[in-house]
Amino acid sequence: MNDAAHDLHAPHFIGIGGAGMSGLAKILAVRGAKVSGSDAKESETVLALRALGAEVHVGHAAENVPAGTSSVVVSSAIRADNPELTAARERGIPVVHRSDALAALMGGRRALAVAGTHGKTTTTSMLAVSLGELGLEPSYAIGGDLDAPGSNAHHGTGEIFVAEADESDRSFHKYAPEVAIVLNVELDHHANYASMDEIYESFETFVGRIVPGGTLVVSADHEGARELTRRVAGREELNIVTVGAADDADVRVLSVVPRGMTSEVTVAIGGSELTFTVSVPGRHYAHNAVAALAAGVALGVPADGLAKALGSYTGVRRRLQLKGEAAGVQVIDSYAHHPTEMAADLEAIREAVGDSGRVLVVFQPHLFSRTQQLAEEMGSALAMADASVVLDIYPAREDPIPGVTSELIIDAARRAGADVRAEHSFAAAPAVLAGMAKPGDLLLTMGAGDVTNLGPAILDELS
């Protein structure tokens, strides 16, 4: 498979509209490859790819794979019986995993890979934007759009390539970065990892892929990250830089001061203190920015210039993205779907709202397996909101698990003291939420599924 990854002059992407796949397709199209692909439905991303010259079909069929295809690119989400995948195997066309294709694109560049259970997309985006602001023309591949469809990837003329490194299917073992960030290490992706030990082993393998003389930037605050540091400490030709608020951090966060929807961050780095603005709210985003700063410095980017440039990052679509305001109510979209992310986003929003209004949430659980494992923690996180509505589980790639429904989360939330109700009708949700909201409130649409589509409908109801 690895050898095939280098034959990307005429690639066909199955599921080309997905966040990870569309970015690679875009970079290859800009580099002059003859790109084709298919996706389940029309989307802004598909239109953006067609505008770059890609041939994209809607729906999956064997005849979508063009004659002359050099390789067929798949992600872990593509099922084995997909007709295009079957056609590729019958025709002897090499099948390449998305991660192999990304590894091939990074070849010959100074790679910076961002890993961790949470915060990867934000931190990768912060680096992409700030390095671009400094005129370093980085290439990047991110799991979310910066500001517009198709902005999840870029082919830059500079020597740096910043990539989000996904642990969910162990695909981050394919990369060989000069600098790697590990933001945190927690149990998630229950379909692929049976235990915390398996997750540590997976991250250790990733750290082992850092080029000799390269740098690991790792959190000093998260217990999982500290355990990983203990496990890899003493490896030859590996520089370790710890970051965080902990007293023993190499790059230390001295303070994070909330200023509405922004924060002022002060860090101790390289023997001096540096204060800069992070243009998104919340302590966890400030810490992501400090990890980005440390990684850039490890690549030789001056700290003061990079710190200033980090202030130009204003967010990723779906990561606390303001969708609009109507009737005095702000509607914000959050991709948070793991309890740690949910709690962090709710804490950030609570800080931004202050005492002026309430925080309301409509939460759509993502995956039956995740709900089965983490319903209690999800319920506890929802208790941080003033009131919440929980939708049915978004199945994505999974089949239902008997007895696993949103009620598990609702029961846990009530035990934690939450004001929470179920809503089984997606279509009815906007009117229900608009009816709950009062001027000064902040309403969060939360989850990794299609709950993001409710924002505009809620704003319509409010106005």
Short mmCIF file of C-alpha atoms in Angstrom, two decimals:
data_model
loop_
_atom_site.label_atom_id
_atom_site.label_comp_id
_atom_site.label_asym_id
_atom_site.label_seq_id
_atom_site.Cartn_x
_atom_site.Cartn_y
_atom_site.Cartn_z
CA MET A 1 0.00 0.00 0.00
CA ASN A 2 2.82 2.42 0.84
CA ASP A 3 4.41 2.15 -2.58
CA ALA A 4 1.05 2.82 -4.20
CA ALA A 5 0.69 5.96 -2.13
CA HIS A 6 3.28 7.65 -4.29
CA ASP A 7 1.28 7.11 -7.49
CA LEU A 8 -1.14 9.98 -7.03
CA HIS A 9 -1.06 11.54 -10.52
CA ALA A 10 -4.67 10.43 -11.20
CA PRO A 11 -6.28 9.57 -7.84
CA HIS A 12 -9.95 8.67 -7.30
CA PHE A 13 -11.33 9.52 -3.83
CA ILE A 14 -14.27 7.52 -2.45
CA GLY A 15 -16.10 9.90 -0.11
CA ILE A 16 -14.28 12.94 -1.50
CA GLY A 17 -16.53 15.39 0.37
CA GLY A 18 -15.36 14.29 3.83
CA ALA A 19 -13.27 16.66 5.94
CA GLY A 20 -10.00 14.72 5.64
CA MET A 21 -10.45 13.45 2.09
CA SER A 22 -11.46 16.76 0.48
CA GLY A 23 -8.33 18.46 1.81
CA LEU A 24 -5.99 15.94 0.20
CA ALA A 25 -7.98 16.06 -3.05
CA LYS A 26 -7.65 19.84 -3.05
CA ILE A 27 -3.87 19.81 -2.54
CA LEU A 28 -3.40 17.19 -5.27
CA ALA A 29 -5.61 19.14 -7.69
CA VAL A 30 -3.61 22.32 -7.06
CA ARG A 31 -0.38 20.33 -7.56
CA GLY A 32 -1.68 19.30 -11.00
CA ALA A 33 -3.04 15.78 -10.42
CA LYS A 34 -6.08 14.55 -12.39
CA VAL A 35 -8.46 14.17 -9.44
CA SER A 36 -11.79 12.33 -9.49
CA GLY A 37 -14.09 11.15 -6.75
CA SER A 38 -17.56 10.44 -5.46
CA ASP A 39 -19.65 11.45 -2.47
CA ALA A 40 -23.08 10.60 -1.08
CA LYS A 41 -24.47 14.08 -1.75
CA GLU A 42 -23.86 17.48 -3.31
CA SER A 43 -22.18 19.94 -0.94
CA GLU A 44 -20.31 23.24 -0.93
CA THR A 45 -17.11 21.19 -0.59
CA VAL A 46 -17.93 19.17 -3.72
CA LEU A 47 -18.61 22.40 -5.65
CA ALA A 48 -15.28 23.85 -4.44
CA LEU A 49 -13.45 20.72 -5.69
CA ARG A 50 -15.18 20.87 -9.07
CA ALA A 51 -14.08 24.49 -9.37
CA LEU A 52 -10.48 23.21 -9.06
CA GLY A 53 -11.05 20.80 -11.96
CA ALA A 54 -11.93 17.62 -10.05
CA GLU A 55 -14.53 15.29 -11.58
CA VAL A 56 -16.94 14.46 -8.76
CA HIS A 57 -19.93 12.09 -8.97
CA VAL A 58 -22.83 12.03 -6.52
CA GLY A 59 -23.59 8.49 -5.37
CA HIS A 60 -21.32 5.43 -5.49
CA ALA A 61 -21.09 3.23 -8.59
CA ALA A 62 -18.37 1.10 -10.20
CA GLU A 63 -18.43 3.20 -13.39
CA ASN A 64 -17.46 6.35 -11.41
CA VAL A 65 -13.84 5.13 -11.32
CA PRO A 66 -12.32 6.60 -14.54
CA ALA A 67 -10.09 4.73 -16.95
CA GLY A 68 -6.49 5.69 -16.21
CA THR A 69 -7.01 5.98 -12.43
CA SER A 70 -3.59 5.56 -10.77
CA SER A 71 -4.89 4.80 -7.28
CA VAL A 72 -8.14 4.75 -5.30
CA VAL A 73 -7.99 6.65 -2.01
CA VAL A 74 -10.19 5.52 0.90
CA SER A 75 -10.70 6.49 4.54
CA SER A 76 -11.54 4.15 7.42
CA ALA A 77 -15.20 5.16 6.99
CA ILE A 78 -15.51 3.41 3.60
CA ARG A 79 -17.17 0.00 3.89
CA ALA A 80 -15.55 -3.05 2.30
CA ASP A 81 -18.52 -3.64 -0.01
CA ASN A 82 -18.45 -0.16 -1.58
CA PRO A 83 -18.95 -0.70 -5.35
CA GLU A 84 -16.08 1.63 -6.32
CA LEU A 85 -13.71 -0.15 -3.95
CA THR A 86 -14.83 -3.50 -5.41
CA ALA A 87 -14.25 -2.16 -8.94
CA ALA A 88 -10.75 -0.95 -8.02
CA ARG A 89 -9.81 -4.39 -6.67
CA GLU A 90 -11.24 -6.16 -9.75
CA ARG A 91 -9.32 -3.82 -12.07
CA GLY A 92 -6.07 -4.14 -10.08
CA ILE A 93 -5.97 -0.44 -9.18
CA PRO A 94 -3.88 0.15 -6.02
CA VAL A 95 -6.01 1.09 -2.99
CA VAL A 96 -4.41 3.73 -0.77
CA HIS A 97 -5.51 4.75 2.72
CA ARG A 98 -5.99 8.48 3.25
CA SER A 99 -3.12 8.52 5.76
CA ASP A 100 -0.70 7.02 3.21
CA ALA A 101 -1.73 9.68 0.71
CA LEU A 102 -1.18 12.42 3.30
CA ALA A 103 2.21 10.95 4.23
CA ALA A 104 3.18 11.05 0.55
CA LEU A 105 2.08 14.71 0.28
CA MET A 106 4.24 15.60 3.32
CA GLY A 107 7.32 14.01 1.74
CA GLY A 108 10.16 16.48 1.28
CA ARG A 109 8.57 19.05 3.65
CA ARG A 110 9.29 19.94 7.27
CA ALA A 111 6.29 18.17 8.79
CA LEU A 112 4.54 19.33 11.96
CA ALA A 113 1.89 16.82 13.12
CA VAL A 114 -0.75 17.66 15.75
CA ALA A 115 -2.14 14.74 17.79
CA GLY A 116 -4.29 14.28 20.88
CA THR A 117 -7.78 13.13 21.83
CA HIS A 118 -9.12 16.72 21.70
CA GLY A 119 -8.04 20.05 20.23
CA LYS A 120 -6.24 18.78 17.11
CA THR A 121 -8.27 20.73 14.57
CA THR A 122 -8.06 24.00 16.51
CA THR A 123 -4.32 23.74 17.15
CA THR A 124 -3.52 22.72 13.55
CA SER A 125 -5.65 25.65 12.35
CA MET A 126 -3.91 28.11 14.68
CA LEU A 127 -0.56 27.04 13.21
CA ALA A 128 -1.81 27.19 9.61
CA VAL A 129 -3.20 30.71 10.06
CA SER A 130 -0.33 32.18 12.09
CA LEU A 131 2.48 30.71 9.95
CA GLY A 132 0.63 32.02 6.90
CA GLU A 133 0.32 35.44 8.56
CA LEU A 134 4.12 35.46 8.95
CA GLY A 135 4.54 34.86 5.19
CA LEU A 136 5.94 31.32 5.62
CA GLU A 137 3.41 29.89 3.10
CA PRO A 138 2.80 26.57 4.88
CA SER A 139 0.91 23.67 3.35
CA TYR A 140 -1.71 22.24 5.68
CA ALA A 141 -4.38 19.55 6.02
CA ILE A 142 -6.98 20.04 8.76
CA GLY A 143 -10.06 18.11 9.88
CA GLY A 144 -12.30 21.20 9.66
CA ASP A 145 -12.80 24.32 7.55
CA LEU A 146 -11.15 27.56 8.69
CA ASP A 147 -13.69 30.02 7.32
CA ALA A 148 -15.13 28.73 4.06
CA PRO A 149 -15.79 25.40 2.32
CA GLY A 150 -12.52 23.99 0.99
CA SER A 151 -10.34 25.96 3.43
CA ASN A 152 -9.43 22.76 5.28
CA ALA A 153 -6.28 22.34 3.19
CA HIS A 154 -3.79 24.42 1.26
CA HIS A 155 -0.80 23.79 -0.98
CA GLY A 156 1.80 26.35 0.11
CA THR A 157 5.13 27.20 -1.48
CA GLY A 158 6.97 27.15 1.87
CA GLU A 159 8.89 24.25 3.43
CA ILE A 160 6.51 23.61 6.38
CA PHE A 161 3.57 21.16 6.18
CA VAL A 162 1.15 21.23 9.16
CA ALA A 163 -1.16 18.23 9.49
CA GLU A 164 -3.78 17.00 11.91
CA ALA A 165 -2.69 13.50 12.99
CA ASP A 166 -5.64 11.23 13.73
CA GLU A 167 -5.26 8.50 16.35
CA SER A 168 -8.81 7.13 15.92
CA ASP A 169 -7.76 4.45 13.39
CA ARG A 170 -4.00 4.53 14.17
CA SER A 171 -3.40 6.28 10.84
CA PHE A 172 -1.01 8.74 12.54
CA HIS A 173 1.58 5.95 12.60
CA LYS A 174 2.21 6.70 8.90
CA TYR A 175 3.75 10.15 9.40
CA ALA A 176 7.37 11.08 10.12
CA PRO A 177 7.19 14.60 11.59
CA GLU A 178 10.07 16.87 12.54
CA VAL A 179 7.87 18.28 15.31
CA ALA A 180 4.85 16.54 16.89
CA ILE A 181 2.33 17.95 19.34
CA VAL A 182 0.42 15.71 21.76
CA LEU A 183 -2.27 17.80 23.48
CA ASN A 184 -3.81 15.06 25.65
CA VAL A 185 -4.25 11.29 25.78
CA GLU A 186 -7.66 9.91 26.78
CA LEU A 187 -9.84 6.88 26.12
CA ASP A 188 -12.00 7.36 23.01
CA HIS A 189 -12.72 5.53 19.73
CA HIS A 190 -14.01 2.47 21.54
CA ALA A 191 -14.46 0.50 18.33
CA ASN A 192 -10.67 0.56 17.77
CA TYR A 193 -9.14 0.64 21.26
CA ALA A 194 -10.06 -1.79 24.03
CA SER A 195 -8.09 -0.14 26.83
CA MET A 196 -6.06 2.87 27.93
CA ASP A 197 -2.92 0.74 27.54
CA GLU A 198 -3.65 0.23 23.85
CA ILE A 199 -4.03 4.00 23.45
CA TYR A 200 -0.69 4.67 25.20
CA GLU A 201 1.02 2.10 22.96
CA SER A 202 -0.49 3.77 19.90
CA PHE A 203 0.77 7.22 20.95
CA GLU A 204 4.19 5.77 21.81
CA THR A 205 4.41 4.39 18.27
CA PHE A 206 3.50 7.84 16.92
CA VAL A 207 6.22 9.51 19.04
CA GLY A 208 8.66 6.89 17.74
CA ARG A 209 7.98 8.17 14.21
CA ILE A 210 9.43 11.64 14.99
CA VAL A 211 12.60 12.09 12.92
CA PRO A 212 15.93 11.80 14.82
CA GLY A 213 16.73 15.13 16.43
CA GLY A 214 13.08 16.17 16.23
CA THR A 215 10.84 17.53 18.98
CA LEU A 216 7.79 16.31 20.91
CA VAL A 217 5.68 19.16 22.32
CA VAL A 218 3.46 17.61 25.00
CA SER A 219 1.01 18.83 27.65
CA ALA A 220 2.28 19.05 31.23
CA ASP A 221 -1.28 19.40 32.57
CA HIS A 222 -3.12 16.27 31.36
CA GLU A 223 -2.41 13.08 33.29
CA GLY A 224 -2.57 10.97 30.13
CA ALA A 225 -0.03 13.22 28.41
CA ARG A 226 2.24 13.15 31.47
CA GLU A 227 2.10 9.34 31.47
CA LEU A 228 3.05 9.33 27.77
CA THR A 229 5.99 11.64 28.58
CA ARG A 230 7.15 9.24 31.30
CA ARG A 231 6.99 6.37 28.81
CA VAL A 232 9.05 8.09 26.08
CA ALA A 233 11.49 10.05 28.27
CA GLY A 234 15.11 9.09 27.68
CA ARG A 235 14.66 8.13 24.01
CA GLU A 236 17.76 9.01 22.04
CA GLU A 237 17.63 11.93 19.64
CA LEU A 238 14.20 13.09 20.88
CA ASN A 239 13.77 16.58 22.33
CA ILE A 240 10.78 16.87 24.69
CA VAL A 241 9.18 20.26 25.42
CA THR A 242 6.35 20.23 27.99
CA VAL A 243 3.73 23.00 27.93
CA GLY A 244 0.99 24.05 30.35
CA ALA A 245 0.15 25.65 33.68
CA ALA A 246 1.99 22.97 35.71
CA ASP A 247 4.95 24.27 37.74
CA ASP A 248 7.36 21.95 35.94
CA ALA A 249 6.30 22.88 32.36
CA ASP A 250 9.14 23.96 30.03
CA VAL A 251 6.82 26.51 28.38
CA ARG A 252 4.62 27.69 31.22
CA VAL A 253 1.19 29.32 31.02
CA LEU A 254 1.32 32.02 33.71
CA SER A 255 -2.19 33.42 33.20
CA VAL A 256 -5.27 33.30 30.98
CA VAL A 257 -7.50 36.37 31.41
CA PRO A 258 -10.95 36.20 29.74
CA ARG A 259 -11.92 39.33 27.78
CA GLY A 260 -15.40 38.55 26.41
CA MET A 261 -14.96 36.29 23.38
CA THR A 262 -11.14 36.59 23.53
CA SER A 263 -8.40 35.81 26.09
CA GLU A 264 -5.12 37.46 27.08
CA VAL A 265 -2.43 34.84 27.65
CA THR A 266 0.93 35.26 29.39
CA VAL A 267 3.61 32.56 29.01
CA ALA A 268 7.16 32.01 30.18
CA ILE A 269 9.19 30.77 27.21
CA GLY A 270 12.93 30.71 26.59
CA GLY A 271 13.74 32.68 29.73
CA SER A 272 11.35 35.57 29.07
CA GLU A 273 7.66 36.42 29.48
CA LEU A 274 5.36 36.96 26.52
CA THR A 275 1.76 38.26 26.54
CA PHE A 276 -0.51 37.83 23.52
CA THR A 277 -4.18 37.70 22.56
CA VAL A 278 -6.09 34.55 21.59
CA SER A 279 -9.16 35.59 19.58
CA VAL A 280 -11.39 32.70 20.73
CA PRO A 281 -12.79 32.29 24.26
CA GLY A 282 -11.87 29.67 26.82
CA ARG A 283 -8.87 28.39 28.74
CA HIS A 284 -8.49 25.24 26.60
CA TYR A 285 -8.15 27.29 23.40
CA ALA A 286 -5.52 29.45 25.10
CA HIS A 287 -3.57 26.30 25.99
CA ASN A 288 -3.87 25.07 22.38
CA ALA A 289 -2.34 28.37 21.25
CA VAL A 290 0.60 27.92 23.65
CA ALA A 291 1.24 24.40 22.28
CA ALA A 292 1.19 25.89 18.76
CA LEU A 293 3.65 28.56 19.87
CA ALA A 294 6.07 25.99 21.34
CA ALA A 295 5.89 23.85 18.18
CA GLY A 296 6.57 26.82 15.90
CA VAL A 297 9.57 27.80 18.04
CA ALA A 298 10.86 24.20 17.75
CA LEU A 299 10.82 24.70 13.96
CA GLY A 300 12.85 27.90 14.34
CA VAL A 301 10.05 30.49 14.10
CA PRO A 302 10.74 33.48 16.43
CA ALA A 303 8.46 33.35 19.50
CA ASP A 304 7.43 37.02 19.63
CA GLY A 305 6.39 37.18 15.98
CA LEU A 306 4.49 33.89 16.18
CA ALA A 307 2.71 34.92 19.41
CA LYS A 308 1.44 38.10 17.74
CA ALA A 309 0.39 36.17 14.61
CA LEU A 310 -1.57 33.64 16.73
CA GLY A 311 -3.98 36.47 17.55
CA SER A 312 -5.05 36.53 13.89
CA TYR A 313 -6.69 33.10 14.24
CA THR A 314 -10.43 33.67 14.72
CA GLY A 315 -11.76 30.13 14.78
CA VAL A 316 -12.72 27.07 12.76
CA ARG A 317 -16.19 26.36 11.47
CA ARG A 318 -18.06 24.34 14.12
CA ARG A 319 -15.51 25.12 16.89
CA LEU A 320 -17.51 27.69 18.92
CA GLN A 321 -18.53 29.40 15.68
CA LEU A 322 -21.04 32.24 15.94
CA LYS A 323 -23.88 31.41 13.53
CA GLY A 324 -25.78 34.64 14.15
CA GLU A 325 -27.95 36.63 16.54
CA ALA A 326 -31.72 37.17 16.58
CA ALA A 327 -34.11 38.56 19.21
CA GLY A 328 -31.12 39.21 21.50
CA VAL A 329 -30.04 35.55 21.44
CA GLN A 330 -26.63 34.47 20.08
CA VAL A 331 -26.50 31.05 18.41
CA ILE A 332 -23.09 29.31 18.48
CA ASP A 333 -22.12 25.97 16.91
CA SER A 334 -19.86 23.50 18.72
CA TYR A 335 -18.40 20.25 17.34
CA ALA A 336 -17.86 18.93 20.90
CA HIS A 337 -19.00 15.30 21.18
CA HIS A 338 -16.70 13.84 23.86
CA PRO A 339 -17.41 14.83 27.51
CA THR A 340 -14.05 16.60 27.93
CA GLU A 341 -14.74 18.78 24.87
CA MET A 342 -18.33 19.42 25.96
CA ALA A 343 -17.24 20.60 29.41
CA ALA A 344 -14.44 22.77 27.98
CA ASP A 345 -16.74 24.52 25.48
CA LEU A 346 -19.45 25.06 28.10
CA GLU A 347 -16.87 26.53 30.49
CA ALA A 348 -15.61 28.87 27.73
CA ILE A 349 -19.15 30.01 26.85
CA ARG A 350 -20.02 30.46 30.53
CA GLU A 351 -16.99 32.78 30.88
CA ALA A 352 -17.99 34.73 27.76
CA VAL A 353 -21.64 35.18 28.87
CA GLY A 354 -20.76 36.19 32.43
CA ASP A 355 -23.82 37.04 34.54
CA SER A 356 -25.75 38.62 31.68
CA GLY A 357 -27.62 35.60 30.34
CA ARG A 358 -28.18 31.85 30.35
CA VAL A 359 -26.39 29.10 28.42
CA LEU A 360 -28.80 26.78 26.55
CA VAL A 361 -27.68 23.64 24.70
CA VAL A 362 -29.13 21.33 22.09
CA PHE A 363 -26.92 18.23 22.13
CA GLN A 364 -26.86 15.42 19.56
CA PRO A 365 -24.91 12.37 20.82
CA HIS A 366 -22.49 10.99 18.18
CA LEU A 367 -22.20 7.17 17.84
CA PHE A 368 -23.89 4.42 19.84
CA SER A 369 -20.53 3.05 21.06
CA ARG A 370 -19.44 6.41 22.48
CA THR A 371 -22.81 6.90 24.18
CA GLN A 372 -22.63 3.40 25.68
CA GLN A 373 -19.19 4.12 27.18
CA LEU A 374 -19.50 7.80 28.16
CA ALA A 375 -23.20 8.58 28.78
CA GLU A 376 -22.59 9.34 32.48
CA GLU A 377 -19.81 11.85 31.72
CA MET A 378 -21.84 13.47 28.91
CA GLY A 379 -24.75 13.95 31.32
CA SER A 380 -22.43 15.55 33.90
CA ALA A 381 -21.10 17.95 31.25
CA LEU A 382 -24.63 19.01 30.24
CA ALA A 383 -25.30 19.94 33.86
CA MET A 384 -23.00 22.94 33.25
CA ALA A 385 -25.71 24.47 31.02
CA ASP A 386 -28.74 26.29 32.40
CA ALA A 387 -31.02 24.09 30.28
CA SER A 388 -30.49 21.51 27.55
CA VAL A 389 -32.34 19.51 24.93
CA VAL A 390 -30.96 16.10 23.89
CA LEU A 391 -31.68 14.73 20.41
CA ASP A 392 -31.55 11.10 19.27
CA ILE A 393 -28.13 9.52 18.66
CA TYR A 394 -26.46 10.31 15.33
CA PRO A 395 -25.32 6.85 14.12
CA ALA A 396 -22.74 7.94 11.48
CA ARG A 397 -21.07 4.65 10.46
CA GLU A 398 -22.53 2.49 13.26
CA ASP A 399 -25.47 0.12 13.62
CA PRO A 400 -27.70 0.52 16.71
CA ILE A 401 -26.74 -1.19 19.98
CA PRO A 402 -29.74 -2.63 21.90
CA GLY A 403 -30.64 -0.50 24.92
CA VAL A 404 -28.33 2.38 23.95
CA THR A 405 -30.34 5.58 23.43
CA SER A 406 -30.17 9.28 24.38
CA GLU A 407 -32.13 8.42 27.52
CA LEU A 408 -28.88 7.14 29.10
CA ILE A 409 -27.43 10.68 28.82
CA ILE A 410 -30.65 12.38 29.94
CA ASP A 411 -30.88 10.18 33.06
CA ALA A 412 -27.22 10.91 33.89
CA ALA A 413 -27.75 14.65 33.35
CA ARG A 414 -30.75 14.64 35.70
CA ARG A 415 -28.72 12.81 38.34
CA ALA A 416 -26.13 15.61 38.01
CA GLY A 417 -28.85 18.22 38.61
CA ALA A 418 -29.41 19.31 35.00
CA ASP A 419 -32.57 20.85 33.56
CA VAL A 420 -32.82 18.58 30.51
CA ARG A 421 -35.46 17.22 28.13
CA ALA A 422 -35.54 14.84 25.16
CA GLU A 423 -36.58 15.86 21.64
CA HIS A 424 -37.02 12.96 19.22
CA SER A 425 -38.12 15.09 16.27
CA PHE A 426 -35.19 16.85 14.57
CA ALA A 427 -37.66 19.01 12.61
CA ALA A 428 -39.40 20.20 15.77
CA ALA A 429 -36.18 21.14 17.61
CA PRO A 430 -35.74 24.72 16.25
CA ALA A 431 -39.18 25.84 17.46
CA VAL A 432 -38.66 24.16 20.85
CA LEU A 433 -35.31 25.91 21.37
CA ALA A 434 -36.51 29.30 20.14
CA GLY A 435 -39.37 28.96 22.63
CA MET A 436 -36.91 28.40 25.50
CA ALA A 437 -34.60 31.33 24.71
CA LYS A 438 -34.80 34.86 26.13
CA PRO A 439 -32.84 38.02 25.17
CA GLY A 440 -29.26 37.83 26.54
CA ASP A 441 -29.13 34.03 26.32
CA LEU A 442 -26.48 32.11 24.39
CA LEU A 443 -27.67 28.98 22.59
CA LEU A 444 -25.21 26.24 21.66
CA THR A 445 -25.84 23.58 18.97
CA MET A 446 -23.48 20.79 20.05
CA GLY A 447 -22.29 17.51 18.52
CA ALA A 448 -20.39 16.02 15.57
CA GLY A 449 -23.45 15.07 13.48
CA ASP A 450 -26.01 17.13 11.54
CA VAL A 451 -27.03 19.17 14.62
CA THR A 452 -24.91 21.92 13.01
CA ASN A 453 -27.79 22.43 10.54
CA LEU A 454 -30.15 23.57 13.32
CA GLY A 455 -28.43 26.94 13.88
CA PRO A 456 -29.92 28.80 10.88
CA ALA A 457 -33.36 27.26 11.52
CA ILE A 458 -33.28 28.39 15.19
CA LEU A 459 -32.31 31.92 14.09
CA ASP A 460 -35.26 31.94 11.66
CA GLU A 461 -37.63 30.90 14.46
CA LEU A 462 -36.21 33.56 16.79
CA SER A 463 -36.61 36.34 14.23
#
